CSV table of C-alpha atoms in Angstrom, one decimal:
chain,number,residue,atom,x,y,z
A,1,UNK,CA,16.5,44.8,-22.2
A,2,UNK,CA,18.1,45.2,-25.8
A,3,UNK,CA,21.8,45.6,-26.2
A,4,UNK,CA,20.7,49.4,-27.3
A,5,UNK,CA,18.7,50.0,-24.4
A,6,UNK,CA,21.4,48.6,-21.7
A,7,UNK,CA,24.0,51.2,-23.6
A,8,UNK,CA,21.5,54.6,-23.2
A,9,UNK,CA,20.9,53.5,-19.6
A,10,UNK,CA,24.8,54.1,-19.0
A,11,UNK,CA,25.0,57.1,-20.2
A,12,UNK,CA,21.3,58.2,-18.7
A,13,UNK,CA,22.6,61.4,-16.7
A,14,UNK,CA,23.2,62.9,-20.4
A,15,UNK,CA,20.1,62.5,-21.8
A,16,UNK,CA,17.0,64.7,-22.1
A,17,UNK,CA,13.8,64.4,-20.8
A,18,UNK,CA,12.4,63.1,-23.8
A,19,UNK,CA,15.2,60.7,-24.4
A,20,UNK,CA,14.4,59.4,-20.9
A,21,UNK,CA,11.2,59.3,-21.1
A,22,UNK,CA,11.6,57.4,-24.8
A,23,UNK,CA,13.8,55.1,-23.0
A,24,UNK,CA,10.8,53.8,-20.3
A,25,UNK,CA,9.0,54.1,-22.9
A,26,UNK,CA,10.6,51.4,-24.8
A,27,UNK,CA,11.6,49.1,-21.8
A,28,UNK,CA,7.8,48.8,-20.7
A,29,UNK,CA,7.0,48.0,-24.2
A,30,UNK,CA,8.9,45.4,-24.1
A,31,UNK,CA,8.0,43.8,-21.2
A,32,UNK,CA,4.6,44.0,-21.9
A,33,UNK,CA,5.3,42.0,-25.7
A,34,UNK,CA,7.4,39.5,-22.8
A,35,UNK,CA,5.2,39.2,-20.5
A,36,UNK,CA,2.3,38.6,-23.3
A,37,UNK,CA,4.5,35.7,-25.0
A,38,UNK,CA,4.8,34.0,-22.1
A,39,UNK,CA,0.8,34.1,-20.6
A,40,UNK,CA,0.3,32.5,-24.0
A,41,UNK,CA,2.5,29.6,-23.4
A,42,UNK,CA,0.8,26.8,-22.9
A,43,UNK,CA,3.7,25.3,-21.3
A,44,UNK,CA,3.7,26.6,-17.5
A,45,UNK,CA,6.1,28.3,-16.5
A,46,UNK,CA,7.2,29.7,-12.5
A,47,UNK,CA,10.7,31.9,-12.2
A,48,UNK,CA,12.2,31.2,-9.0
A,49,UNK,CA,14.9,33.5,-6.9
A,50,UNK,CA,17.4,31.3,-4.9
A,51,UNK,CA,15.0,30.5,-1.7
A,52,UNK,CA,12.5,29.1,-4.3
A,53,UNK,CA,10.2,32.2,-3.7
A,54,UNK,CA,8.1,33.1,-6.8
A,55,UNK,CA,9.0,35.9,-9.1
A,56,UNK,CA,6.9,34.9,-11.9
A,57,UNK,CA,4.1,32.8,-12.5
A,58,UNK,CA,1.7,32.0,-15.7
A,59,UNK,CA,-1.8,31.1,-15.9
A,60,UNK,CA,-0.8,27.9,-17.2
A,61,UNK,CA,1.6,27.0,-14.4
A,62,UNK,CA,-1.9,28.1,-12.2
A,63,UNK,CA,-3.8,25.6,-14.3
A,64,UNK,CA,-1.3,22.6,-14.8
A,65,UNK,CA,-0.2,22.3,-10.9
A,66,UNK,CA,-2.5,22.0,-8.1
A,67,UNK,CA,-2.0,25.2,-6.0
A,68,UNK,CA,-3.5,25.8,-2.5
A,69,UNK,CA,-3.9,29.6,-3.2
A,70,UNK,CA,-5.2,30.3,-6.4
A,71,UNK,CA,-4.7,33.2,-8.0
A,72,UNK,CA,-1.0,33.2,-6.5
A,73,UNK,CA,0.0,35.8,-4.3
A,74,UNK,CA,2.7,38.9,-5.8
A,75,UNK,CA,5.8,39.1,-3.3
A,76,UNK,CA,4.6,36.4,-0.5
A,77,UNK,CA,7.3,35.0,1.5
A,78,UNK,CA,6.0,31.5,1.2
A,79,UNK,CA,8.4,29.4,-0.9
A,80,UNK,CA,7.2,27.4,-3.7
A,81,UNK,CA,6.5,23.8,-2.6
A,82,UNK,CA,4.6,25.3,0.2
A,83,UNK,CA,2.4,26.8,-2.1
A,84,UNK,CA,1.3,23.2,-3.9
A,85,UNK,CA,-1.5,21.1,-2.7
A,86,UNK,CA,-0.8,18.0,-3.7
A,87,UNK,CA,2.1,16.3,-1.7
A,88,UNK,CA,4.3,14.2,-4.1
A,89,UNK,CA,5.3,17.9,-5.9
A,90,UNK,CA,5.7,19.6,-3.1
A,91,UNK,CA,8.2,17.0,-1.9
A,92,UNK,CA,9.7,17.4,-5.2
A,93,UNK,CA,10.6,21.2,-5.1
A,94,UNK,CA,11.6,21.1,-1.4
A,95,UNK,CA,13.9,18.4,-2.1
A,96,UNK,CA,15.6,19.9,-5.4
A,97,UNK,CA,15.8,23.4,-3.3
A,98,UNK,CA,17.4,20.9,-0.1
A,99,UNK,CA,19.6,19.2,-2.4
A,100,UNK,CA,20.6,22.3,-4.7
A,101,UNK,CA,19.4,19.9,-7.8
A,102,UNK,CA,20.4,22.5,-10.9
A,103,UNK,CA,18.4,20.4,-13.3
A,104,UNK,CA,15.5,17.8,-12.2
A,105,UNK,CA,12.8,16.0,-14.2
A,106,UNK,CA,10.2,14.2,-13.2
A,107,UNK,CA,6.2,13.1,-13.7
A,108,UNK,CA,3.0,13.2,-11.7
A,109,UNK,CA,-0.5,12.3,-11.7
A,110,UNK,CA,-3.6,13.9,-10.7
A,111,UNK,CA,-7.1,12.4,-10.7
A,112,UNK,CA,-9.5,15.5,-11.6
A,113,UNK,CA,-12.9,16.5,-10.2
A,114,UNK,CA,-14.3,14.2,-13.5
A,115,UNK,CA,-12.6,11.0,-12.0
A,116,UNK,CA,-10.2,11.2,-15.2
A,117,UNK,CA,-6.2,11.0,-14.5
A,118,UNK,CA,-4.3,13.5,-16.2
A,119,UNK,CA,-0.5,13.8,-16.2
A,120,UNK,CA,2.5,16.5,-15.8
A,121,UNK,CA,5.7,16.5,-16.4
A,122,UNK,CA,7.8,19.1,-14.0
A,123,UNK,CA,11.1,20.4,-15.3
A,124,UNK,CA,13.7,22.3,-12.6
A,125,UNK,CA,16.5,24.1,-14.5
A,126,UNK,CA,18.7,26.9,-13.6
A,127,UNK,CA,18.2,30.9,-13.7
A,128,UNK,CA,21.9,32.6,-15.0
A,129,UNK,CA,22.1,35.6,-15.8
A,130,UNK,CA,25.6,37.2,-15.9
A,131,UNK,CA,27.0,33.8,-15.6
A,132,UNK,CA,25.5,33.7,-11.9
A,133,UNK,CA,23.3,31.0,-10.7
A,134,UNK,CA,19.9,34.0,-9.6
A,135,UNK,CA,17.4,31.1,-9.1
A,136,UNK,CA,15.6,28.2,-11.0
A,137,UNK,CA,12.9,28.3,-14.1
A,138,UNK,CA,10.2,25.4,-13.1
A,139,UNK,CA,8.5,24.6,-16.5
A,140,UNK,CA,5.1,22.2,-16.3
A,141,UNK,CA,4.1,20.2,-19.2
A,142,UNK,CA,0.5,18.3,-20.0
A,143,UNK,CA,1.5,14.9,-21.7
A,144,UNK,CA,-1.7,13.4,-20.4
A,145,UNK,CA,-2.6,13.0,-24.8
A,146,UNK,CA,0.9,11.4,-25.2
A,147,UNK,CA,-0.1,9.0,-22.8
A,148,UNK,CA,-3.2,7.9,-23.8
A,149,UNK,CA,-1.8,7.7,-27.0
A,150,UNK,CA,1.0,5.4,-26.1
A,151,UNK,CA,-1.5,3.0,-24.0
A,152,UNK,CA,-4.2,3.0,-27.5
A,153,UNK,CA,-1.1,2.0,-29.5
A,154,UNK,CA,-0.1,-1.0,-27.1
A,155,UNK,CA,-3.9,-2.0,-26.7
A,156,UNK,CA,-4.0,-2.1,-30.9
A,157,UNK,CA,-0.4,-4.2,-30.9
A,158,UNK,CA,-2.0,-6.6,-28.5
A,159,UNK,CA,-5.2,-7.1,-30.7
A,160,UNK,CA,-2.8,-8.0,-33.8
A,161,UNK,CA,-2.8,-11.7,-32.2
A,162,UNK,CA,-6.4,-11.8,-32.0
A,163,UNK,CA,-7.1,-13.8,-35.3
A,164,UNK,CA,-4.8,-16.4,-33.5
A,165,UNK,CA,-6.8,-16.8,-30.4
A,166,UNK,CA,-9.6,-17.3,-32.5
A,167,UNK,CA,-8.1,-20.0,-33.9
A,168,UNK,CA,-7.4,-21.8,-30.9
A,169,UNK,CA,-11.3,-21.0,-29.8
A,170,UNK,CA,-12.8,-22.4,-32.6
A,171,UNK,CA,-10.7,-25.5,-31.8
A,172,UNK,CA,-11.9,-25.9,-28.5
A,173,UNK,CA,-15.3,-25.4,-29.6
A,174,UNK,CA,-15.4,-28.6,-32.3
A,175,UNK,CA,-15.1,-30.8,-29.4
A,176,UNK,CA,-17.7,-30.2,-27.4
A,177,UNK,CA,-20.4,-29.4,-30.8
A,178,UNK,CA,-18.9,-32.9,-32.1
A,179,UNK,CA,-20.0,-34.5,-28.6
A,180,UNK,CA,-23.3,-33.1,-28.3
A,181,UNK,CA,-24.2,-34.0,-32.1
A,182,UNK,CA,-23.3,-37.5,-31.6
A,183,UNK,CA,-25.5,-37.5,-28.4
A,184,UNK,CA,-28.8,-36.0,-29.9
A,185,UNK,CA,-28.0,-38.3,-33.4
A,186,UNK,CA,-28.2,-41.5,-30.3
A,187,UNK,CA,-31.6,-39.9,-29.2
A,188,UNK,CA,-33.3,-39.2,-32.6
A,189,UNK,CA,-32.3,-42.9,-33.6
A,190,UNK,CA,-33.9,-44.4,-29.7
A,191,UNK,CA,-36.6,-42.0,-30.6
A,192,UNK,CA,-37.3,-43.3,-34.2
A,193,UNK,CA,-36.8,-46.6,-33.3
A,194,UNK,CA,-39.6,-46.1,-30.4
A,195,UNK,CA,-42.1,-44.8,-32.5
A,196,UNK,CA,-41.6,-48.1,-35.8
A,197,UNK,CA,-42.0,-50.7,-32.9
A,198,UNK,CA,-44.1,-50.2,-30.1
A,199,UNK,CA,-44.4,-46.7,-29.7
A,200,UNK,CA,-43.1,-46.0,-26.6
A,201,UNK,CA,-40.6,-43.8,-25.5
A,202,UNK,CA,-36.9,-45.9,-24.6
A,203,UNK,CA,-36.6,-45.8,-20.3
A,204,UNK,CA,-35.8,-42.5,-18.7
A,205,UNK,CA,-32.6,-43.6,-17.8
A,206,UNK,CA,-31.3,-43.8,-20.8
A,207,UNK,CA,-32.6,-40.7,-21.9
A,208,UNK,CA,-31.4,-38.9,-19.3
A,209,UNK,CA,-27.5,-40.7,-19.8
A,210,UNK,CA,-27.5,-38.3,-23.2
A,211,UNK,CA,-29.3,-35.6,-21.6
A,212,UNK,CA,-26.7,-34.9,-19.1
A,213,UNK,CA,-23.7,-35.3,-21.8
A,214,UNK,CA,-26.0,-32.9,-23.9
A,215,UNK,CA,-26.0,-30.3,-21.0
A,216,UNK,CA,-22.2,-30.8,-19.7
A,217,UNK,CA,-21.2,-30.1,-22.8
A,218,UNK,CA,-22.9,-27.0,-23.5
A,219,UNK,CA,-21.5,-25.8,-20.2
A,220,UNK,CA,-18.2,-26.2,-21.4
A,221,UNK,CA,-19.0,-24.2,-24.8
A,222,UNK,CA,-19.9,-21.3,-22.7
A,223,UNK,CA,-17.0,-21.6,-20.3
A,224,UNK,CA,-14.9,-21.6,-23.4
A,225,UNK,CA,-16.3,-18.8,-25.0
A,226,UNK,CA,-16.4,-16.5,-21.9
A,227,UNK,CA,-12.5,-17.6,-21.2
A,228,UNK,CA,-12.5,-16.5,-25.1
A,229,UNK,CA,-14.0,-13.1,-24.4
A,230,UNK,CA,-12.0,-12.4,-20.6
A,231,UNK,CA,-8.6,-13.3,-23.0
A,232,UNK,CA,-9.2,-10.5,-25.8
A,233,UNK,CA,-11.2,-8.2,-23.6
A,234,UNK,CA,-8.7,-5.0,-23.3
A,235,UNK,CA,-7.7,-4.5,-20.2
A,236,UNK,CA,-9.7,-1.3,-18.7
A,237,UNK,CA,-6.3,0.1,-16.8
A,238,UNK,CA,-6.6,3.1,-14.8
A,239,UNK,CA,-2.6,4.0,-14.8
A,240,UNK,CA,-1.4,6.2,-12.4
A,241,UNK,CA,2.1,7.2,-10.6
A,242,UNK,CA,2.1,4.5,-8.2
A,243,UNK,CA,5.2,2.7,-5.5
A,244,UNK,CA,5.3,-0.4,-6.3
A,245,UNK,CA,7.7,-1.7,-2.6
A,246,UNK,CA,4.7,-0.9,-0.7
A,247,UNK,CA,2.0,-2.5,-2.6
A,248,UNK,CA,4.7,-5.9,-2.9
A,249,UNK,CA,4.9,-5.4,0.9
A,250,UNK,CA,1.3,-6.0,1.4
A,251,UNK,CA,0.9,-9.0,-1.0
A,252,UNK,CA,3.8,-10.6,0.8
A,253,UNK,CA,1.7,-10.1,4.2
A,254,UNK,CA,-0.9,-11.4,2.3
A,255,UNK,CA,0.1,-14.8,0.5
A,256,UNK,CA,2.3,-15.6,3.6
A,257,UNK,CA,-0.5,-17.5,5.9
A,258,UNK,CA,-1.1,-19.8,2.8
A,259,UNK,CA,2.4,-20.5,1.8
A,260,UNK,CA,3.1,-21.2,5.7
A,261,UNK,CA,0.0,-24.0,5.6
A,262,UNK,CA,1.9,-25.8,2.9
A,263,UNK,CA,5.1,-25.2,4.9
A,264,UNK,CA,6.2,-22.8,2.5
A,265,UNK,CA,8.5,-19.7,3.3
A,266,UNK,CA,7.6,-16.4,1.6
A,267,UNK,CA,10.6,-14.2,1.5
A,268,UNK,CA,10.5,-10.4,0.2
A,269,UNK,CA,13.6,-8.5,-0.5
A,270,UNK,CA,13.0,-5.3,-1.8
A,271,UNK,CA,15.1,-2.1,-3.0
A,272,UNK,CA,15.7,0.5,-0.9
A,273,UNK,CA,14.9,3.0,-3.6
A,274,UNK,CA,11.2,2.9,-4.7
A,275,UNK,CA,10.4,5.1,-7.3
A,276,UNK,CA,7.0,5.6,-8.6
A,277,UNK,CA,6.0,3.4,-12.2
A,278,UNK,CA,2.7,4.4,-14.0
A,279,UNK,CA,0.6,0.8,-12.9
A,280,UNK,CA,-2.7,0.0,-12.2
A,281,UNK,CA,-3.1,-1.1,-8.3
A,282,UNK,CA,-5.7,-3.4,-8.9
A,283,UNK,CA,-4.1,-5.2,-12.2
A,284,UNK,CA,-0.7,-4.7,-10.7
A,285,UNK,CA,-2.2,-6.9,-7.5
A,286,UNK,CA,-3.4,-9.6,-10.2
A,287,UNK,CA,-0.4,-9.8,-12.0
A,288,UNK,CA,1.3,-10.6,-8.7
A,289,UNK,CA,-1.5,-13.1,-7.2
A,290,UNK,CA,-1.5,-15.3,-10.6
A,291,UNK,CA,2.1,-15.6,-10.7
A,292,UNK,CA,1.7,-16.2,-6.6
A,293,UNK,CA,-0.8,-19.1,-7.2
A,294,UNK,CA,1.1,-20.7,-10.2
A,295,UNK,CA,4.3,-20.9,-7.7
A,296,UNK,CA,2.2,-22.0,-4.7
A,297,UNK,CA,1.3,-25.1,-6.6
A,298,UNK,CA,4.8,-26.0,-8.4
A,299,UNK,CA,5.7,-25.9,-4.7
A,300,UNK,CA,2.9,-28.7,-3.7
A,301,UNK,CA,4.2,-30.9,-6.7
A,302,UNK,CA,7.1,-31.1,-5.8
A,303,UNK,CA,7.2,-31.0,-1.8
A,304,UNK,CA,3.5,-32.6,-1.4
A,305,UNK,CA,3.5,-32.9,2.4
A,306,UNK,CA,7.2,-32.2,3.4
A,307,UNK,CA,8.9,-28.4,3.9
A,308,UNK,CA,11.6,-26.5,2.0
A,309,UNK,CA,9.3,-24.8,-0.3
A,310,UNK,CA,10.3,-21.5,-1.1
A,311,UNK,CA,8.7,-18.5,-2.8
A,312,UNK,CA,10.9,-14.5,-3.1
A,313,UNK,CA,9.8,-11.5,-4.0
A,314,UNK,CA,12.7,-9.4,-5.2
A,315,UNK,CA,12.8,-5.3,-6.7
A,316,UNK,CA,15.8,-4.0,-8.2
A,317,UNK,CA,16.5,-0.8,-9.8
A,318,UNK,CA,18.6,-1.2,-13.5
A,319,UNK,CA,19.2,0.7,-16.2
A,320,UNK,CA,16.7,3.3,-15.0
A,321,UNK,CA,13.9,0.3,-15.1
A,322,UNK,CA,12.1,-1.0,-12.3
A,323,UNK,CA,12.9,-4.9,-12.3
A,324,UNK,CA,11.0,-7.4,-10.5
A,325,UNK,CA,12.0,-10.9,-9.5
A,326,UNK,CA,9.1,-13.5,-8.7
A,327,UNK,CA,10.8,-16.7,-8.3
A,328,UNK,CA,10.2,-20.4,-6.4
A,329,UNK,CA,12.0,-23.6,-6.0
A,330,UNK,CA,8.8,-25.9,-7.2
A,331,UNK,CA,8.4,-28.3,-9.8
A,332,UNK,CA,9.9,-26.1,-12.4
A,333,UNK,CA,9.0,-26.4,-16.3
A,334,UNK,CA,10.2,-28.8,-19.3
A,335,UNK,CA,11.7,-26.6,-21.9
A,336,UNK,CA,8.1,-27.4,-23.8
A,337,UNK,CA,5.9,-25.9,-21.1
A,338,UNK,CA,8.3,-22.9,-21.1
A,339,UNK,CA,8.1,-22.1,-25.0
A,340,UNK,CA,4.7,-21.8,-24.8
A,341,UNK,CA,3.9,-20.6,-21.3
A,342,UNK,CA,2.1,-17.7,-22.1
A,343,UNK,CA,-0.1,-19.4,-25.3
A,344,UNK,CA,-3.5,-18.9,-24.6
A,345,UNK,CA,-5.5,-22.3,-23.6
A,346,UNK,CA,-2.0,-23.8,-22.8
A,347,UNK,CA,-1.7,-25.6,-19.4
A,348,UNK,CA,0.0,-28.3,-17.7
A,349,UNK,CA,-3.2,-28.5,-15.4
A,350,UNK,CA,-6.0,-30.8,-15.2
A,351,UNK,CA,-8.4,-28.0,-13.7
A,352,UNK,CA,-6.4,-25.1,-15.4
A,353,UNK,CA,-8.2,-22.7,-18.2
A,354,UNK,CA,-4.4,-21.6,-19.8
A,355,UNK,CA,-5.3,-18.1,-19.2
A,356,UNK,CA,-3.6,-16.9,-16.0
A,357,UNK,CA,-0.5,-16.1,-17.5
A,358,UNK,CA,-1.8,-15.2,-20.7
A,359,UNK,CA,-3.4,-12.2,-18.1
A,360,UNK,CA,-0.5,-11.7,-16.6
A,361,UNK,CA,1.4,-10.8,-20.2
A,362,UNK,CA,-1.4,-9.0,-20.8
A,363,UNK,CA,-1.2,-6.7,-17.7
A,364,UNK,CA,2.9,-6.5,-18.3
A,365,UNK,CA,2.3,-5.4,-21.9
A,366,UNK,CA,-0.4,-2.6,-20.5
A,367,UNK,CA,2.3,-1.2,-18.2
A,368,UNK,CA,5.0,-0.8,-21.3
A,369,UNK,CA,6.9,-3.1,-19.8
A,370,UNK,CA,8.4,-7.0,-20.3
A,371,UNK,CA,8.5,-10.2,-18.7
A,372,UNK,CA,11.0,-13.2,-18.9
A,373,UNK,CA,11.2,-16.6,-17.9
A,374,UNK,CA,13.6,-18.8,-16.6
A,375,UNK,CA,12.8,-22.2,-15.2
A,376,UNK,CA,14.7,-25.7,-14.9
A,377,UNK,CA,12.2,-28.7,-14.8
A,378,UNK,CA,12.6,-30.1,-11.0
A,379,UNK,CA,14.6,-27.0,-10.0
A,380,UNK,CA,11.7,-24.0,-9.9
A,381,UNK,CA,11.0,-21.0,-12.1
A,382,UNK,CA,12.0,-17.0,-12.5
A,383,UNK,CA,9.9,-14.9,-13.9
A,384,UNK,CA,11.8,-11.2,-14.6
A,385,UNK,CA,9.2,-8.3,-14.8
A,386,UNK,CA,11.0,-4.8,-16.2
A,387,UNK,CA,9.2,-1.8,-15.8
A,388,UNK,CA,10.2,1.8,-17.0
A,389,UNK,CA,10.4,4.4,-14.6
A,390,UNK,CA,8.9,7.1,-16.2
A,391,UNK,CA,11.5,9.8,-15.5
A,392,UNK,CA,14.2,10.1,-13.7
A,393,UNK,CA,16.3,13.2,-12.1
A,394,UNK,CA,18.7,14.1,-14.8
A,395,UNK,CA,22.3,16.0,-13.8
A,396,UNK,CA,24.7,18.2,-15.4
A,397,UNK,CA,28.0,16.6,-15.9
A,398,UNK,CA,30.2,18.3,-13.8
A,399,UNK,CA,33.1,20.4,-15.2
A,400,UNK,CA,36.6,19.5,-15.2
């Protein structure tokens, strides 16, 4: 109501009819022009009294959050989160209501009928009016674009370093074309030589000695080029709002028999807050095995067949950033080996392709995050993965 309006109301037992009936005239008009501003928002919107019952409600707050009553019910009883489908929001507004949260942030995914995963961002703020505290505006925001846009942007960065890895490919190609040329040169001349003398072909045996090379070596030229094609592949991530401690609990259950056959203790140590990070599951569970794998064998280097291996799994919460500690007390790296340890092709191994951590930076890079490494040759290696959590609750400071 205008400043005008609030100032006839007072003095409404003077007026005439037709001044009154200007008045209500004027109010509903403009609560019609308000209540047609905000139907248009495409930002949702839900007014809330103090017990987090619904006062207001636009069809974009009806179309951005998963509802189990749709369209909602005028003047229920039935407070908001009990109103939402989908248990991770609901959770949300019961606990800001519990907690008395004035202003709360955070983000949530959906998968959609279409098997796509959309996001929203849900906003808790206050209601004052009259410098009273009357309730709580909820405001619901579709940043499922900025997302993808975000994840398209890393996936371009990462194929920057493409003309590199093809660099390193073409290398690994010369040796085996230089082998098998040599090898079918060696035949053409047997061959040649056959035909000016006697005619006959040299033994089998000796054809098939250059044969075999012929064919080994092919096999390792496609062997390189599909490790070439898995390393600048982009990685087909379906991120969602995932916790992390549960998934880290399972691998742990998982990797444990194996470590305990190489006497080898697996030891987990996570935080007791586990918020949700936008991951994959199933890249998230890679990332984790390779790094698993790579510590399971600096164990066996430097243990062979005695005990005191040991491999941790650690979580932290830092900085508002999800930190992860994978760490062993193996072989360790030389400062060499740890310049270069995520270099495609590089490897210390006789049977390794180079590539496992090159995935694993990969994955780490996918999830807008970063990885460090720490290792002491002899004494074992750290790697440090940061994630960001992507929202957290934000207070007001209090006042003095």
């Amino acid at each position: 109501m205008t400043s005008f309006n609030k100032s006839v109301a007072q003095k409404l037992s003077k007026l005439s009819d037709a001044d009154i009936e200007k008045l209500f005239s004027s109010i509903a008009c403009e609560r019609d022009c308000l209540s047609a501003i905000i139907e248009s928002l495409s930002l949702g919107l839900i007014i809330l009294d103090k017990d987090y019952k619904i006062i207001l409600a636009n069809k974009a707050a009806e179309r951005l959050l998963p509802f189990s009553v749709r369209p909602l019910p005028k003047n229920d009883s039935s407070r908001l989160w009990e109103l939402v489908a989908d248990a991770d929001i609901a959770a949300f507004f019961k606990n800001c209501f519990e907690t008395k949260k004035a202003n709360a942030s955070e983000e949530f995914s959906a998968q959609t009928s279409g098997g796509s995963v959309r996001f929203a961002q849900v906003n808790v703020s206050p209601l004052v009016q009259d410098k009273e505290l009357t309730g709580s505006i909820v405001s619901v925001r579709d940043v499922t674009e900025s997302k993808n846009q975000s994840i398209l942007l890393r996936r371009m960065e990462s194929l920057a370093g493409l003309t590199n890895l093809a660099a390193s490919v073409a290398h690994e190609i010369k040796n085996p074309l230089g082998a098998i040329s040599i090898h079918i040169q060696l035949l053409q001349k047997a061959v040649k030589k056959a035909r000016e003398s006697d005619g006959l072909l040299p033994d089998q045996k000796f054809l098939e000695k250059y044969i075999d090379v012929v064919n080994d070596e092919i096999s390792n030229l496609n062997k390189i080029v599909m490790d070439f094609l898995f390393a600048v592949r982009p990685i087909n991530a379906s991120l969602e709002l995932i916790q992390p401690n549960p998934l880290l609990k399972q691998f742990a259950e998982f990797f444990e028999p194996e470590f305990s056959s190489k006497n080898a203790q697996v030891k987990l140590a996570l935080s007791e807050e586990s918020p949700r990070l936008l991951i994959d599951q199933k890249l998230f569970r890679e990332l984790v095995t390779n790094l698993a794998q790579n510590s399971l064998a600096a164990i066996q280097e430097k243990f062979a067949q005695t005990s005191g291996g040991l491999f941790e799994i650690r979580s932290a919460i830092k900085d508002n950033k999800f930190v992860l500690l994978i760490k062993d007390n193996g072989a360790g790296m030389s400062e060499k080996t740890l310049a270069r340890v995520f270099e495609p092709y590089y490897t210390t191994k006789a049977s390794g392709t180079g590539l496992g951590l090159t995935m694993v930076y990969k994955i780490v890079q996918e999830f807008s995050g970063d990885i460090q490494v720490q290792s002491k040759e002899g004494e074992g290696a750290a790697f440090i993965i940061t994630l960001p959590i992507p929202q957290t609750d934000r207070r007001l400071l209090e006042a003095k």
